[in-house]
PDB file of C-alpha atoms in Angstrom:
ATOM      1  CA  MET R   1       0.049   0.060  -0.346  1.00 55.00           C
ATOM      2  CA  THR R   2       0.853   3.728  -0.360  1.00 67.00           C
ATOM      3  CA  ALA R   3       0.079   6.018   2.072  1.00 78.00           C
ATOM      4  CA  ILE R   4      -1.469   9.578   0.468  1.00 83.00           C
ATOM      5  CA  HIS R   5      -1.762  12.778   2.233  1.00 88.00           C
ATOM      6  CA  LEU R   6      -3.407  15.549   0.314  1.00 90.00           C
ATOM      7  CA  THR R   7      -5.182  18.984   1.326  1.00 93.00           C
ATOM      8  CA  ALA R   8      -7.102  21.221  -1.313  1.00 93.00           C
ATOM      9  CA  VAL R   9      -9.371  24.649  -0.768  1.00 94.00           C
ATOM     10  CA  ILE R  10     -12.064  24.634  -2.768  1.00 94.00           C
ATOM     11  CA  PRO R  11     -11.665  27.593  -5.301  1.00 92.00           C
ATOM     12  CA  ASP R  12     -14.600  29.977  -6.559  1.00 91.00           C
ATOM     13  CA  SER R  13     -15.228  27.800  -9.817  1.00 88.00           C
ATOM     14  CA  LEU R  14     -16.081  24.402  -7.754  1.00 92.00           C
ATOM     15  CA  SER R  15     -18.072  26.317  -5.272  1.00 93.00           C
ATOM     16  CA  GLY R  16     -22.036  24.453  -4.558  1.00 94.00           C
ATOM     17  CA  GLU R  17     -20.745  21.597  -6.319  1.00 93.00           C
ATOM     18  CA  ARG R  18     -21.017  17.734  -5.188  1.00 94.00           C
ATOM     19  CA  LEU R  19     -17.926  16.976  -3.201  1.00 95.00           C
ATOM     20  CA  ASP R  20     -17.167  13.655  -5.691  1.00 92.00           C
ATOM     21  CA  ARG R  21     -16.951  16.386  -8.562  1.00 91.00           C
ATOM     22  CA  ILE R  22     -14.720  18.556  -6.850  1.00 94.00           C
ATOM     23  CA  ALA R  23     -12.883  15.951  -5.143  1.00 92.00           C
ATOM     24  CA  ALA R  24     -12.299  14.260  -9.032  1.00 87.00           C
ATOM     25  CA  GLU R  25     -11.192  18.495 -10.032  1.00 87.00           C
ATOM     26  CA  LEU R  26      -8.668  18.408  -7.218  1.00 89.00           C
ATOM     27  CA  PHE R  27      -7.376  15.438  -6.872  1.00 86.00           C
ATOM     28  CA  GLY R  28      -7.471  14.058 -10.381  1.00 74.00           C
ATOM     29  CA  ASP R  29      -4.686  11.433  -9.976  1.00 70.00           C
ATOM     30  CA  TYR R  30      -7.420   9.084  -8.546  1.00 76.00           C
ATOM     31  CA  SER R  31     -10.497   7.589 -10.363  1.00 70.00           C
ATOM     32  CA  ARG R  32     -13.943   9.481  -9.192  1.00 75.00           C
ATOM     33  CA  THR R  33     -14.878   5.735  -8.271  1.00 74.00           C
ATOM     34  CA  GLN R  34     -12.011   5.395  -5.755  1.00 79.00           C
ATOM     35  CA  LEU R  35     -12.165   9.042  -4.219  1.00 89.00           C
ATOM     36  CA  GLN R  36     -16.147   8.209  -3.920  1.00 89.00           C
ATOM     37  CA  GLN R  37     -14.785   4.786  -2.023  1.00 87.00           C
ATOM     38  CA  TRP R  38     -12.732   7.361   0.451  1.00 92.00           C
ATOM     39  CA  ILE R  39     -15.660   9.369   0.819  1.00 94.00           C
ATOM     40  CA  LYS R  40     -17.783   6.939   2.077  1.00 92.00           C
ATOM     41  CA  ASP R  41     -14.949   5.190   4.440  1.00 91.00           C
ATOM     42  CA  GLY R  42     -14.079   8.678   5.701  1.00 93.00           C
ATOM     43  CA  ALA R  43     -10.558   9.245   4.394  1.00 93.00           C
ATOM     44  CA  LEU R  44     -11.694  12.167   2.602  1.00 95.00           C
ATOM     45  CA  ARG R  45     -13.178  14.691   4.825  1.00 96.00           C
ATOM     46  CA  VAL R  46     -14.163  18.692   4.797  1.00 96.00           C
ATOM     47  CA  ASP R  47     -13.463  20.741   7.278  1.00 96.00           C
ATOM     48  CA  GLY R  48     -12.673  17.676   9.087  1.00 94.00           C
ATOM     49  CA  LYS R  49     -15.682  16.283   9.020  1.00 94.00           C
ATOM     50  CA  ALA R  50     -16.927  13.554   6.945  1.00 94.00           C
ATOM     51  CA  ALA R  51     -19.825  14.110   4.042  1.00 95.00           C
ATOM     52  CA  LYS R  52     -21.188  12.279   1.319  1.00 95.00           C
ATOM     53  CA  ALA R  53     -20.318  12.424  -2.113  1.00 93.00           C
ATOM     54  CA  LYS R  54     -23.582  14.326  -3.385  1.00 94.00           C
ATOM     55  CA  ASP R  55     -23.237  16.738  -0.505  1.00 95.00           C
ATOM     56  CA  LYS R  56     -22.741  20.216  -2.118  1.00 96.00           C
ATOM     57  CA  ILE R  57     -19.449  22.104  -1.149  1.00 95.00           C
ATOM     58  CA  PHE R  58     -18.470  25.676  -1.394  1.00 96.00           C
ATOM     59  CA  SER R  59     -15.626  27.416  -2.143  1.00 94.00           C
ATOM     60  CA  GLY R  60     -13.391  28.156   0.811  1.00 95.00           C
ATOM     61  CA  ALA R  61     -13.961  24.837   2.449  1.00 95.00           C
ATOM     62  CA  LYS R  62     -10.784  22.487   2.988  1.00 96.00           C
ATOM     63  CA  LEU R  63     -10.610  18.744   1.786  1.00 95.00           C
ATOM     64  CA  GLN R  64      -8.396  16.656   3.531  1.00 95.00           C
ATOM     65  CA  LEU R  65      -7.259  12.972   2.174  1.00 93.00           C
ATOM     66  CA  ASP R  66      -5.578  10.680   4.482  1.00 92.00           C
ATOM     67  CA  ALA R  67      -5.691   7.210   2.546  1.00 86.00           C
ATOM     68  CA  GLU R  68      -3.767   4.400   1.720  1.00 78.00           C
ATOM     69  CA  LEU R  69      -3.943   3.144  -2.102  1.00 71.00           C
ATOM     70  CA  VAL R  70      -4.319  -0.278  -2.619  1.00 63.00           C
ATOM     71  CA  HIS R  71      -1.995  -1.688  -4.837  1.00 59.00           C
ATOM     72  CA  HIS R  72      -3.807  -3.701  -8.249  1.00 58.00           C
ATOM     73  CA  ASP R  73      -4.295  -7.260  -7.620  1.00 59.00           C
ATOM     74  CA  GLU R  74      -1.163  -8.784  -9.286  1.00 53.00           C
ATOM     75  CA  SER R  75      -3.734 -11.448 -10.700  1.00 55.00           C
ATOM     76  CA  ALA R  76      -4.782  -8.772 -12.507  1.00 85.00           C
ATOM     77  CA  ALA R  77      -1.517  -9.495 -14.646  1.00 90.00           C
ATOM     78  CA  GLN R  78      -2.219 -10.700 -18.067  1.00 93.00           C
ATOM     79  CA  ASP R  79       0.235 -11.594 -20.638  1.00 94.00           C
ATOM     80  CA  ILE R  80      -1.560  -9.570 -23.383  1.00 95.00           C
ATOM     81  CA  PRO R  81       1.337  -8.036 -26.237  1.00 95.00           C
ATOM     82  CA  LEU R  82       2.153  -4.768 -25.930  1.00 97.00           C
ATOM     83  CA  ASN R  83       2.491  -2.718 -29.262  1.00 98.00           C
ATOM     84  CA  ILE R  84       5.734  -0.649 -27.812  1.00 98.00           C
ATOM     85  CA  VAL R  85       6.402   2.602 -29.776  1.00 98.00           C
ATOM     86  CA  TYR R  86       8.730   3.683 -27.333  1.00 98.00           C
ATOM     87  CA  GLU R  87       9.901   2.859 -23.563  1.00 98.00           C
ATOM     88  CA  ASP R  88      12.537   3.954 -21.008  1.00 97.00           C
ATOM     89  CA  ASP R  89      12.612   3.766 -17.269  1.00 97.00           C
ATOM     90  CA  ALA R  90      10.005   6.830 -16.581  1.00 97.00           C
ATOM     91  CA  ILE R  91       7.558   6.270 -19.429  1.00 98.00           C
ATOM     92  CA  LEU R  92       6.404   4.001 -22.158  1.00 97.00           C
ATOM     93  CA  VAL R  93       4.444   4.901 -25.556  1.00 98.00           C
ATOM     94  CA  ILE R  94       2.134   2.275 -26.898  1.00 98.00           C
ATOM     95  CA  ASN R  95       0.516   2.079 -30.170  1.00 98.00           C
ATOM     96  CA  LYS R  96      -3.280   0.733 -29.291  1.00 98.00           C
ATOM     97  CA  PRO R  97      -5.195  -1.160 -32.062  1.00 97.00           C
ATOM     98  CA  PRO R  98      -8.964  -0.618 -32.059  1.00 96.00           C
ATOM     99  CA  GLY R  99     -10.813  -2.915 -30.294  1.00 95.00           C
ATOM    100  CA  ILE R 100      -8.788  -3.057 -27.263  1.00 95.00           C
ATOM    101  CA  VAL R 101     -10.521  -1.783 -23.814  1.00 94.00           C
ATOM    102  CA  VAL R 102      -7.919   0.632 -21.755  1.00 94.00           C
ATOM    103  CA  HIS R 103      -9.027   0.285 -18.042  1.00 86.00           C
ATOM    104  CA  PRO R 104     -11.147  -2.778 -16.932  1.00 82.00           C
ATOM    105  CA  ALA R 105     -15.144  -2.184 -16.511  1.00 76.00           C
ATOM    106  CA  ALA R 106     -18.050  -3.492 -16.129  1.00 70.00           C
ATOM    107  CA  GLY R 107     -18.411  -5.805 -19.778  1.00 76.00           C
ATOM    108  CA  ASN R 108     -14.899  -5.881 -19.489  1.00 79.00           C
ATOM    109  CA  PRO R 109     -13.235  -7.359 -16.788  1.00 80.00           C
ATOM    110  CA  ALA R 110     -10.036  -8.725 -18.540  1.00 89.00           C
ATOM    111  CA  GLY R 111      -7.868  -8.481 -21.365  1.00 93.00           C
ATOM    112  CA  THR R 112      -7.147  -4.563 -20.926  1.00 94.00           C
ATOM    113  CA  VAL R 113      -4.672  -2.294 -21.647  1.00 96.00           C
ATOM    114  CA  MET R 114      -4.337  -2.325 -17.652  1.00 93.00           C
ATOM    115  CA  ASN R 115      -3.977  -6.031 -17.496  1.00 94.00           C
ATOM    116  CA  ALA R 116      -1.114  -6.035 -20.124  1.00 96.00           C
ATOM    117  CA  LEU R 117       0.645  -2.888 -18.494  1.00 96.00           C
ATOM    118  CA  LEU R 118       0.764  -4.684 -14.887  1.00 94.00           C
ATOM    119  CA  PHE R 119       2.588  -7.613 -16.906  1.00 94.00           C
ATOM    120  CA  HIS R 120       4.792  -5.958 -18.680  1.00 95.00           C
ATOM    121  CA  HIS R 121       6.741  -4.096 -15.612  1.00 91.00           C
ATOM    122  CA  ALA R 122       6.122  -5.004 -11.808  1.00 84.00           C
ATOM    123  CA  GLY R 123       5.961  -0.875 -10.978  1.00 87.00           C
ATOM    124  CA  ALA R 124       2.731  -0.562 -12.644  1.00 91.00           C
ATOM    125  CA  ALA R 125       0.966  -2.214  -9.692  1.00 87.00           C
ATOM    126  CA  ALA R 126       1.904   0.812  -7.538  1.00 83.00           C
ATOM    127  CA  LEU R 127       0.760   3.498  -9.462  1.00 87.00           C
ATOM    128  CA  PRO R 128      -2.910   4.967 -10.175  1.00 83.00           C
ATOM    129  CA  ARG R 129      -4.634   3.564 -12.927  1.00 85.00           C
ATOM    130  CA  ALA R 130      -1.380   1.220 -13.051  1.00 91.00           C
ATOM    131  CA  GLY R 131       0.044   4.412 -14.867  1.00 93.00           C
ATOM    132  CA  ILE R 132      -2.227   5.204 -17.912  1.00 94.00           C
ATOM    133  CA  VAL R 133      -2.435   9.124 -17.988  1.00 93.00           C
ATOM    134  CA  HIS R 134      -5.156   9.556 -20.933  1.00 93.00           C
ATOM    135  CA  ARG R 135      -7.644   7.144 -22.391  1.00 92.00           C
ATOM    136  CA  LEU R 136      -8.137   6.184 -26.124  1.00 96.00           C
ATOM    137  CA  ASP R 137     -11.739   4.497 -26.276  1.00 95.00           C
ATOM    138  CA  LYS R 138     -12.316   0.822 -27.131  1.00 95.00           C
ATOM    139  CA  ASP R 139     -12.685   1.496 -30.764  1.00 96.00           C
ATOM    140  CA  THR R 140     -10.293   3.998 -31.232  1.00 98.00           C
ATOM    141  CA  SER R 141      -6.550   3.153 -32.132  1.00 98.00           C
ATOM    142  CA  GLY R 142      -3.151   5.125 -31.849  1.00 98.00           C
ATOM    143  CA  LEU R 143      -0.570   6.337 -29.362  1.00 98.00           C
ATOM    144  CA  MET R 144      -0.663   6.327 -25.723  1.00 98.00           C
ATOM    145  CA  VAL R 145       1.633   7.479 -23.303  1.00 98.00           C
ATOM    146  CA  VAL R 146       1.892   5.426 -20.050  1.00 98.00           C
ATOM    147  CA  ALA R 147       4.217   6.372 -16.864  1.00 97.00           C
ATOM    148  CA  LYS R 148       6.182   3.720 -15.092  1.00 96.00           C
ATOM    149  CA  THR R 149       7.198   5.843 -12.046  1.00 92.00           C
ATOM    150  CA  LEU R 150       4.907   8.029  -9.497  1.00 86.00           C
ATOM    151  CA  PRO R 151       7.119  11.104 -10.546  1.00 90.00           C
ATOM    152  CA  ALA R 152       6.625  10.433 -14.305  1.00 94.00           C
ATOM    153  CA  TYR R 153       3.104  10.193 -13.796  1.00 91.00           C
ATOM    154  CA  HIS R 154       2.238  13.462 -11.468  1.00 87.00           C
ATOM    155  CA  ALA R 155       4.351  15.216 -14.208  1.00 92.00           C
ATOM    156  CA  LEU R 156       2.541  14.278 -17.391  1.00 94.00           C
ATOM    157  CA  VAL R 157      -0.722  14.628 -15.414  1.00 89.00           C
ATOM    158  CA  LYS R 158       0.259  18.275 -14.878  1.00 89.00           C
ATOM    159  CA  GLN R 159       1.200  18.590 -18.727  1.00 94.00           C
ATOM    160  CA  LEU R 160      -2.103  17.172 -19.934  1.00 92.00           C
ATOM    161  CA  GLN R 161      -4.266  19.759 -17.512  1.00 87.00           C
ATOM    162  CA  ALA R 162      -1.862  22.377 -19.067  1.00 91.00           C
ATOM    163  CA  ARG R 163      -2.999  21.298 -22.191  1.00 93.00           C
ATOM    164  CA  ASP R 164       0.738  21.126 -23.131  1.00 96.00           C
ATOM    165  CA  ILE R 165       0.404  17.448 -24.394  1.00 97.00           C
ATOM    166  CA  LYS R 166       0.421  17.284 -27.948  1.00 97.00           C
ATOM    167  CA  ARG R 167      -2.564  14.768 -29.413  1.00 98.00           C
ATOM    168  CA  GLU R 168      -3.367  14.649 -33.123  1.00 98.00           C
ATOM    169  CA  TYR R 169      -6.063  12.461 -34.764  1.00 98.00           C
ATOM    170  CA  GLU R 170      -7.385  11.246 -38.106  1.00 98.00           C
ATOM    171  CA  CYS R 171     -10.341  10.563 -38.940  1.00 98.00           C
ATOM    172  CA  VAL R 172     -13.593  10.174 -41.391  1.00 97.00           C
ATOM    173  CA  VAL R 173     -16.754  11.944 -41.036  1.00 97.00           C
ATOM    174  CA  TYR R 174     -20.047  11.812 -42.916  1.00 95.00           C
ATOM    175  CA  GLY R 175     -20.942  15.252 -44.742  1.00 94.00           C
ATOM    176  CA  GLN R 176     -18.541  17.439 -47.168  1.00 93.00           C
ATOM    177  CA  MET R 177     -17.253  20.111 -44.883  1.00 96.00           C
ATOM    178  CA  THR R 178     -16.351  23.239 -46.405  1.00 93.00           C
ATOM    179  CA  GLY R 179     -13.713  24.615 -44.058  1.00 96.00           C
ATOM    180  CA  GLY R 180     -11.656  23.648 -41.126  1.00 97.00           C
ATOM    181  CA  GLY R 181     -12.188  25.293 -37.616  1.00 97.00           C
ATOM    182  CA  THR R 182     -12.292  25.029 -33.852  1.00 98.00           C
ATOM    183  CA  VAL R 183     -15.000  23.649 -31.435  1.00 98.00           C
ATOM    184  CA  ASP R 184     -15.299  25.572 -28.016  1.00 97.00           C
ATOM    185  CA  GLU R 185     -18.091  23.541 -26.470  1.00 97.00           C
ATOM    186  CA  PRO R 186     -18.697  22.248 -22.935  1.00 95.00           C
ATOM    187  CA  ILE R 187     -19.013  18.451 -22.784  1.00 94.00           C
ATOM    188  CA  GLY R 188     -20.837  16.886 -19.733  1.00 91.00           C
ATOM    189  CA  ARG R 189     -23.043  13.918 -19.654  1.00 87.00           C
ATOM    190  CA  HIS R 190     -26.066  13.212 -21.164  1.00 88.00           C
ATOM    191  CA  PRO R 191     -29.045  14.007 -19.753  1.00 84.00           C
ATOM    192  CA  HIS R 192     -30.757  11.174 -20.590  1.00 84.00           C
ATOM    193  CA  HIS R 193     -28.134   8.632 -21.323  1.00 83.00           C
ATOM    194  CA  ARG R 194     -26.032   8.042 -18.692  1.00 75.00           C
ATOM    195  CA  THR R 195     -23.237   5.922 -20.743  1.00 81.00           C
ATOM    196  CA  LYS R 196     -22.976   9.153 -23.535  1.00 91.00           C
ATOM    197  CA  MET R 197     -21.631  12.619 -23.351  1.00 93.00           C
ATOM    198  CA  ALA R 198     -22.849  15.398 -24.557  1.00 94.00           C
ATOM    199  CA  VAL R 199     -22.357  19.183 -25.259  1.00 95.00           C
ATOM    200  CA  GLU R 200     -23.361  20.536 -22.019  1.00 90.00           C
ATOM    201  CA  HIS R 201     -23.821  24.229 -21.193  1.00 88.00           C
ATOM    202  CA  LEU R 202     -24.909  24.172 -17.561  1.00 84.00           C
ATOM    203  CA  HIS R 203     -22.635  21.177 -15.959  1.00 81.00           C
ATOM    204  CA  GLY R 204     -19.860  20.540 -18.792  1.00 89.00           C
ATOM    205  CA  LYS R 205     -16.599  20.873 -18.869  1.00 90.00           C
ATOM    206  CA  ASP R 206     -14.529  23.334 -21.204  1.00 93.00           C
ATOM    207  CA  ALA R 207     -13.566  21.541 -24.340  1.00 95.00           C
ATOM    208  CA  VAL R 208     -11.632  22.355 -27.563  1.00 97.00           C
ATOM    209  CA  THR R 209     -11.253  20.360 -30.744  1.00 98.00           C
ATOM    210  CA  HIS R 210      -9.410  21.854 -33.833  1.00 98.00           C
ATOM    211  CA  TYR R 211     -10.154  20.353 -36.893  1.00 98.00           C
ATOM    212  CA  ARG R 212      -8.607  20.761 -40.463  1.00 98.00           C
ATOM    213  CA  ILE R 213      -9.684  19.125 -43.908  1.00 98.00           C
ATOM    214  CA  GLN R 214      -7.546  16.761 -45.298  1.00 97.00           C
ATOM    215  CA  GLN R 215      -9.214  15.859 -48.202  1.00 96.00           C
ATOM    216  CA  ARG R 216     -12.905  15.960 -49.177  1.00 95.00           C
ATOM    217  CA  PHE R 217     -14.618  13.144 -51.346  1.00 94.00           C
ATOM    218  CA  GLU R 218     -18.426  12.238 -52.111  1.00 88.00           C
ATOM    219  CA  GLY R 219     -20.318  13.122 -49.476  1.00 92.00           C
ATOM    220  CA  LEU R 220     -17.249  12.297 -46.952  1.00 96.00           C
ATOM    221  CA  THR R 221     -14.483  14.375 -45.482  1.00 97.00           C
ATOM    222  CA  TRP R 222     -11.026  13.209 -44.244  1.00 98.00           C
ATOM    223  CA  LEU R 223     -10.083  15.312 -41.290  1.00 98.00           C
ATOM    224  CA  ASP R 224      -7.145  15.989 -39.160  1.00 98.00           C
ATOM    225  CA  VAL R 225      -8.222  16.955 -35.362  1.00 98.00           C
ATOM    226  CA  THR R 226      -6.152  18.263 -32.463  1.00 98.00           C
ATOM    227  CA  LEU R 227      -7.225  18.244 -29.005  1.00 97.00           C
ATOM    228  CA  GLU R 228      -6.966  21.372 -27.051  1.00 94.00           C
ATOM    229  CA  THR R 229      -8.480  19.317 -24.268  1.00 94.00           C
ATOM    230  CA  GLY R 230      -9.276  15.549 -23.111  1.00 91.00           C
ATOM    231  CA  ARG R 231     -13.139  15.045 -22.256  1.00 92.00           C
ATOM    232  CA  THR R 232     -14.791  11.722 -22.663  1.00 91.00           C
ATOM    233  CA  HIS R 233     -15.499  10.890 -26.203  1.00 96.00           C
ATOM    234  CA  GLN R 234     -14.390  14.980 -26.996  1.00 97.00           C
ATOM    235  CA  ILE R 235     -13.825  14.207 -30.604  1.00 98.00           C
ATOM    236  CA  ARG R 236     -16.829  12.236 -31.326  1.00 98.00           C
ATOM    237  CA  VAL R 237     -19.107  13.917 -29.362  1.00 97.00           C
ATOM    238  CA  HIS R 238     -17.759  17.641 -30.997  1.00 98.00           C
ATOM    239  CA  LEU R 239     -17.700  16.518 -34.424  1.00 98.00           C
ATOM    240  CA  SER R 240     -21.651  15.294 -33.971  1.00 97.00           C
ATOM    241  CA  HIS R 241     -22.651  18.264 -32.397  1.00 96.00           C
ATOM    242  CA  LEU R 242     -21.240  19.706 -35.605  1.00 97.00           C
ATOM    243  CA  HIS R 243     -23.150  17.109 -37.841  1.00 96.00           C
ATOM    244  CA  TYR R 244     -20.614  15.807 -39.069  1.00 97.00           C
ATOM    245  CA  PRO R 245     -20.816  12.218 -37.007  1.00 97.00           C
ATOM    246  CA  ILE R 246     -17.443   9.786 -37.324  1.00 97.00           C
ATOM    247  CA  VAL R 247     -17.613   7.206 -39.889  1.00 96.00           C
ATOM    248  CA  GLY R 248     -18.694   3.843 -37.989  1.00 95.00           C
ATOM    249  CA  ASP R 249     -19.776   5.871 -34.779  1.00 96.00           C
ATOM    250  CA  THR R 250     -22.906   3.862 -34.137  1.00 92.00           C
ATOM    251  CA  THR R 251     -23.326   5.620 -30.660  1.00 94.00           C
ATOM    252  CA  TYR R 252     -23.218   9.360 -31.599  1.00 95.00           C
ATOM    253  CA  GLY R 253     -23.660   9.092 -35.764  1.00 91.00           C
ATOM    254  CA  GLY R 254     -26.921   7.667 -35.227  1.00 84.00           C
ATOM    255  CA  ARG R 255     -28.191   5.340 -38.523  1.00 82.00           C
ATOM    256  CA  MET R 256     -25.383   4.603 -41.203  1.00 81.00           C
ATOM    257  CA  LYS R 257     -25.703   7.392 -43.922  1.00 81.00           C
ATOM    258  CA  ILE R 258     -24.786   5.769 -47.427  1.00 86.00           C
ATOM    259  CA  PRO R 259     -23.785   8.874 -49.463  1.00 86.00           C
ATOM    260  CA  LYS R 260     -25.793   9.594 -52.827  1.00 84.00           C
ATOM    261  CA  GLY R 261     -24.378   8.343 -55.684  1.00 81.00           C
ATOM    262  CA  CYS R 262     -21.611   6.246 -54.415  1.00 85.00           C
ATOM    263  CA  SER R 263     -20.444   2.912 -55.685  1.00 88.00           C
ATOM    264  CA  PRO R 264     -21.221  -0.758 -54.651  1.00 91.00           C
ATOM    265  CA  ALA R 265     -17.553  -0.722 -53.381  1.00 91.00           C
ATOM    266  CA  LEU R 266     -17.663   2.065 -51.236  1.00 92.00           C
ATOM    267  CA  GLU R 267     -21.122   1.172 -49.930  1.00 92.00           C
ATOM    268  CA  ALA R 268     -19.711  -2.114 -48.856  1.00 93.00           C
ATOM    269  CA  ALA R 269     -16.944  -0.829 -47.189  1.00 93.00           C
ATOM    270  CA  LEU R 270     -18.778   1.596 -45.509  1.00 93.00           C
ATOM    271  CA  LYS R 271     -21.298  -1.053 -44.269  1.00 92.00           C
ATOM    272  CA  ALA R 272     -18.480  -3.282 -43.482  1.00 92.00           C
ATOM    273  CA  PHE R 273     -16.482  -0.949 -41.493  1.00 93.00           C
ATOM    274  CA  PRO R 274     -16.363  -2.334 -37.821  1.00 89.00           C
ATOM    275  CA  ARG R 275     -15.511   1.243 -35.948  1.00 95.00           C
ATOM    276  CA  GLN R 276     -15.928   4.739 -35.530  1.00 97.00           C
ATOM    277  CA  ALA R 277     -12.669   5.710 -38.265  1.00 98.00           C
ATOM    278  CA  LEU R 278     -10.625   7.593 -35.500  1.00 98.00           C
ATOM    279  CA  HIS R 279      -7.006   7.076 -35.152  1.00 98.00           C
ATOM    280  CA  ALA R 280      -4.571   8.959 -32.706  1.00 98.00           C
ATOM    281  CA  ARG R 281      -2.193   9.659 -35.246  1.00 98.00           C
ATOM    282  CA  ARG R 282       0.653  11.920 -33.392  1.00 98.00           C
ATOM    283  CA  LEU R 283       1.672  12.047 -29.708  1.00 98.00           C
ATOM    284  CA  GLY R 284       4.259  15.074 -28.357  1.00 98.00           C
ATOM    285  CA  LEU R 285       5.358  15.977 -24.812  1.00 98.00           C
ATOM    286  CA  THR R 286       8.114  17.038 -23.088  1.00 98.00           C
ATOM    287  CA  HIS R 287       9.997  13.874 -21.135  1.00 98.00           C
ATOM    288  CA  PRO R 288       9.266  14.337 -17.394  1.00 96.00           C
ATOM    289  CA  VAL R 289      12.662  13.072 -16.476  1.00 97.00           C
ATOM    290  CA  THR R 290      15.084  14.687 -19.144  1.00 97.00           C
ATOM    291  CA  GLY R 291      12.980  17.713 -19.864  1.00 97.00           C
ATOM    292  CA  GLU R 292      13.483  16.920 -23.969  1.00 98.00           C
ATOM    293  CA  TYR R 293      10.347  17.223 -26.489  1.00 98.00           C
ATOM    294  CA  LEU R 294       9.368  14.235 -28.068  1.00 98.00           C
ATOM    295  CA  GLU R 295       7.139  12.886 -30.150  1.00 98.00           C
ATOM    296  CA  TRP R 296       5.668  10.059 -32.252  1.00 98.00           C
ATOM    297  CA  GLU R 297       3.659   9.316 -35.009  1.00 98.00           C
ATOM    298  CA  SER R 298       1.562   6.203 -35.675  1.00 97.00           C
ATOM    299  CA  ALA R 299       0.907   5.275 -39.451  1.00 97.00           C
ATOM    300  CA  LEU R 300      -3.131   4.462 -40.021  1.00 97.00           C
ATOM    301  CA  PRO R 301      -4.352   0.706 -39.063  1.00 97.00           C
ATOM    302  CA  GLU R 302      -4.941  -1.744 -41.651  1.00 96.00           C
ATOM    303  CA  ASP R 303      -8.856  -0.985 -41.317  1.00 96.00           C
ATOM    304  CA  MET R 304      -8.279   2.564 -42.639  1.00 97.00           C
ATOM    305  CA  GLN R 305      -6.125   2.224 -45.103  1.00 97.00           C
ATOM    306  CA  GLN R 306      -8.532   0.065 -46.715  1.00 96.00           C
ATOM    307  CA  LEU R 307     -11.158   2.709 -46.332  1.00 96.00           C
ATOM    308  CA  ARG R 308      -8.445   5.332 -47.503  1.00 96.00           C
ATOM    309  CA  ALA R 309      -7.557   3.117 -50.505  1.00 95.00           C
ATOM    310  CA  VAL R 310     -11.500   2.774 -51.343  1.00 94.00           C
ATOM    311  CA  LEU R 311     -12.209   6.700 -51.198  1.00 94.00           C
ATOM    312  CA  GLN R 312      -9.023   7.249 -53.427  1.00 93.00           C
ATOM    313  CA  ARG R 313     -10.677   4.801 -56.336  1.00 90.00           C
ATOM    314  CA  GLU R 314     -13.908   6.474 -56.156  1.00 84.00           C
ATOM    315  CA  ALA R 315     -12.628  10.425 -56.262  1.00 84.00           C
ATOM    316  CA  GLN R 316     -10.159   9.152 -59.240  1.00 84.00           C
ATOM    317  CA  ALA R 317     -13.357   7.575 -61.025  1.00 74.00           C
ATOM    318  CA  ILE R 318     -15.459  11.179 -61.081  1.00 63.00           C
TER     319      ILE R 318
END
């Protein structure tokens, strides 16, 4: 176990929010589930007193966390191959394939990136989230950075919060965009579907996505996307909000949209595409130990390469 002793004073910007939401903002190294358990156990107190997760707390109040971080169960380690792009004593960069969940959860208790990390290096068991600094959705492919030490983890989380980590994506959307732009719309839980996110002005967190056109096709657009923030499902939610949902995204895209006049080959390719067409292409950060800026790039996975080839053939046939 690792002893944790943290304090924080609630700022005006969080005044009146639920205790568990405030704790998640101020003690962002730990999951909301973990923080809720500490609140329930009385390890996280408000002005020295126990409180409930749903209690509204106001600015000036002092949070104090005195807890033990239980290391991940070693039995959760699984010998799952990792596509390692870079590794040293402090960090690990992996290229995640589509179809792999990052964290164990209901419905996916094993076979995740976290299970693989626990097997890959023993130190992962002592780190929050096994060192995972940011997530990719199950069906999103591409680059992720993982910390291998606690100092590296905290340093990378700070970079992420300061918006200093560079994250670039590629995706294909339904519809023909006329130009690039920026979406600056807050994202929060969908008011009626708790497993989904949505543009949410009342309780959402700030979210900024930049996008530019890489290539237009008939009824489809290939985009380069840069994240300024990193909210859950951010790119998918923001592009759907613009009415240009990502190809293959059944959660935020609704029913499949087949472009008018497309060939049987393209129609078949779109119907067969197994996931949202979203890939984390480039990752850049300052190394937490050396201070050197590093950057990596990942080629498109096979399924997106095949889709692109069909689209290019369509474009040449016009």
